[in-house]
């Protein structure tokens, strides 16, 4: 179950990273007009929202299943990330598509996206505990 959780968190964080920091900026650099790029970006961000929600729900269910015999408190990072994804999709996106005060809504959407990225990153970080570094000196002494 732990591997599934790591996979889901990595998928969520990695997809946010790829879409928000690589794909969408490239759309605006390479498509003919900002309007075309914006329409495509809106579709990508919608797909990203649904991926985030599916990953979040599955992460919560996997954690619940892992803690059947103990008291369970859902991860505030997963819940916050999911709420941010929904806010972007349901509250921010309609204003951007309507071209209503673009600077405000675009900046707010970008801030929510960055916060969601940080939440997903925190979840991934928490699921991947540090392993002790191998003793390099001991390995080198055996070579001599």
GROMACS .gro file of C-alpha atoms in nm:
model
  144
    1UNK     CA    1   0.000   0.000   0.000
    2UNK     CA    2   0.291   0.236   0.072
    3UNK     CA    3   0.420   0.203  -0.286
    4UNK     CA    4   0.077   0.291  -0.421
    5UNK     CA    5   0.071   0.604  -0.207
    6UNK     CA    6   0.416   0.708  -0.327
    7UNK     CA    7   0.310   0.644  -0.687
    8UNK     CA    8  -0.007   0.853  -0.648
    9UNK     CA    9   0.177   1.141  -0.480
   10UNK     CA   10   0.451   1.131  -0.745
   11UNK     CA   11   0.190   1.129  -1.023
   12UNK     CA   12   0.009   1.426  -0.869
   13UNK     CA   13   0.323   1.633  -0.805
   14UNK     CA   14   0.491   1.532  -1.130
   15UNK     CA   15   0.188   1.614  -1.342
   16UNK     CA   16   0.152   1.954  -1.173
   17UNK     CA   17   0.520   2.017  -1.245
   18UNK     CA   18   0.504   1.907  -1.608
   19UNK     CA   19   0.180   2.088  -1.697
   20UNK     CA   20   0.230   2.409  -1.503
   21UNK     CA   21   0.600   2.467  -1.541
   22UNK     CA   22   0.678   2.311  -1.879
   23UNK     CA   23   0.383   2.239  -2.108
   24UNK     CA   24   0.172   2.554  -2.061
   25UNK     CA   25   0.466   2.797  -2.094
   26UNK     CA   26   0.565   2.615  -2.413
   27UNK     CA   27   0.211   2.656  -2.549
   28UNK     CA   28   0.239   3.033  -2.511
   29UNK     CA   29   0.582   3.033  -2.674
   30UNK     CA   30   0.498   2.816  -2.973
   31UNK     CA   31   0.130   2.853  -3.066
   32UNK     CA   32   0.017   3.122  -3.308
   33UNK     CA   33  -0.177   3.342  -3.068
   34UNK     CA   34  -0.214   3.375  -2.690
   35UNK     CA   35  -0.588   3.306  -2.733
   36UNK     CA   36  -0.522   2.963  -2.885
   37UNK     CA   37  -0.260   2.887  -2.620
   38UNK     CA   38  -0.501   2.998  -2.347
   39UNK     CA   39  -0.778   2.771  -2.473
   40UNK     CA   40  -0.543   2.473  -2.479
   41UNK     CA   41  -0.402   2.564  -2.137
   42UNK     CA   42  -0.755   2.575  -1.992
   43UNK     CA   43  -0.818   2.220  -2.117
   44UNK     CA   44  -0.489   2.098  -1.974
   45UNK     CA   45  -0.557   2.261  -1.637
   46UNK     CA   46  -0.902   2.099  -1.627
   47UNK     CA   47  -0.749   1.758  -1.692
   48UNK     CA   48  -0.491   1.835  -1.423
   49UNK     CA   49  -0.768   1.919  -1.175
   50UNK     CA   50  -0.941   1.585  -1.226
   51UNK     CA   51  -0.611   1.398  -1.201
   52UNK     CA   52  -0.535   1.583  -0.875
   53UNK     CA   53  -0.877   1.495  -0.734
   54UNK     CA   54  -0.847   1.128  -0.827
   55UNK     CA   55  -0.496   1.106  -0.680
   56UNK     CA   56  -0.609   1.287  -0.364
   57UNK     CA   57  -0.912   1.065  -0.310
   58UNK     CA   58  -0.707   0.751  -0.366
   59UNK     CA   59  -0.437   0.877  -0.129
   60UNK     CA   60  -0.697   0.940   0.141
   61UNK     CA   61  -0.855   0.597   0.088
   62UNK     CA   62  -0.518   0.420   0.094
   63UNK     CA   63  -0.419   0.598   0.415
   64UNK     CA   64  -0.756   0.511   0.571
   65UNK     CA   65  -0.713   0.146   0.476
   66UNK     CA   66  -0.362   0.145   0.620
   67UNK     CA   67  -0.494   0.278   0.952
   68UNK     CA   68  -0.801   0.057   0.998
   69UNK     CA   69  -0.711  -0.042   1.355
   70UNK     CA   70  -0.614   0.309   1.468
   71UNK     CA   71  -0.766   0.652   1.484
   72UNK     CA   72  -0.723   0.819   1.148
   73UNK     CA   73  -0.694   1.187   1.066
   74UNK     CA   74  -0.690   1.264   0.693
   75UNK     CA   75  -0.384   1.447   0.566
   76UNK     CA   76  -0.441   1.822   0.572
   77UNK     CA   77  -0.192   1.852   0.282
   78UNK     CA   78  -0.396   1.620   0.059
   79UNK     CA   79  -0.723   1.792   0.149
   80UNK     CA   80  -0.580   2.141   0.100
   81UNK     CA   81  -0.429   2.043  -0.235
   82UNK     CA   82  -0.761   1.902  -0.351
   83UNK     CA   83  -0.950   2.213  -0.237
   84UNK     CA   84  -0.703   2.435  -0.421
   85UNK     CA   85  -0.753   2.229  -0.739
   86UNK     CA   86  -1.130   2.270  -0.707
   87UNK     CA   87  -1.099   2.643  -0.641
   88UNK     CA   88  -0.893   2.687  -0.955
   89UNK     CA   89  -1.141   2.490  -1.165
   90UNK     CA   90  -1.467   2.622  -1.023
   91UNK     CA   91  -1.388   2.974  -0.903
   92UNK     CA   92  -1.084   3.106  -1.088
   93UNK     CA   93  -1.107   2.947  -1.432
   94UNK     CA   94  -1.453   3.091  -1.519
   95UNK     CA   95  -1.324   3.445  -1.455
   96UNK     CA   96  -1.014   3.387  -1.667
   97UNK     CA   97  -1.219   3.241  -1.954
   98UNK     CA   98  -1.458   3.539  -1.932
   99UNK     CA   99  -1.151   3.766  -1.945
  100UNK     CA  100  -1.280   3.934  -1.629
  101UNK     CA  101  -1.001   4.131  -1.457
  102UNK     CA  102  -0.738   3.900  -1.610
  103UNK     CA  103  -0.444   4.018  -1.398
  104UNK     CA  104  -0.621   3.950  -1.069
  105UNK     CA  105  -0.765   3.610  -1.161
  106UNK     CA  106  -0.454   3.489  -1.341
  107UNK     CA  107  -0.234   3.583  -1.045
  108UNK     CA  108  -0.477   3.422  -0.800
  109UNK     CA  109  -0.492   3.107  -1.013
  110UNK     CA  110  -0.113   3.096  -1.035
  111UNK     CA  111  -0.083   3.136  -0.657
  112UNK     CA  112  -0.338   2.857  -0.597
  113UNK     CA  113  -0.155   2.634  -0.846
  114UNK     CA  114   0.178   2.697  -0.673
  115UNK     CA  115   0.022   2.623  -0.333
  116UNK     CA  116  -0.130   2.302  -0.470
  117UNK     CA  117   0.214   2.207  -0.608
  118UNK     CA  118   0.365   2.266  -0.264
  119UNK     CA  119   0.095   2.055  -0.096
  120UNK     CA  120   0.149   1.767  -0.338
  121UNK     CA  121   0.524   1.801  -0.288
  122UNK     CA  122   0.482   1.789   0.090
  123UNK     CA  123   0.272   1.472   0.058
  124UNK     CA  124   0.533   1.310  -0.165
  125UNK     CA  125   0.815   1.420   0.066
  126UNK     CA  126   0.637   1.278   0.371
  127UNK     CA  127   0.576   0.944   0.199
  128UNK     CA  128   0.944   0.902   0.104
  129UNK     CA  129   1.135   0.881   0.432
  130UNK     CA  130   1.508   0.936   0.421
  131UNK     CA  131   1.715   0.622   0.409
  132UNK     CA  132   2.057   0.621   0.569
  133UNK     CA  133   2.337   0.697   0.326
  134UNK     CA  134   2.557   0.397   0.250
  135UNK     CA  135   2.889   0.414   0.421
  136UNK     CA  136   3.112   0.517   0.132
  137UNK     CA  137   3.428   0.504   0.341
  138UNK     CA  138   3.362   0.141   0.438
  139UNK     CA  139   3.309   0.051   0.073
  140UNK     CA  140   3.633   0.224  -0.028
  141UNK     CA  141   3.836   0.050   0.241
  142UNK     CA  142   3.735  -0.288   0.097
  143UNK     CA  143   3.870  -0.191  -0.246
  144UNK     CA  144   4.225  -0.138  -0.113
   0.00000   0.00000   0.00000
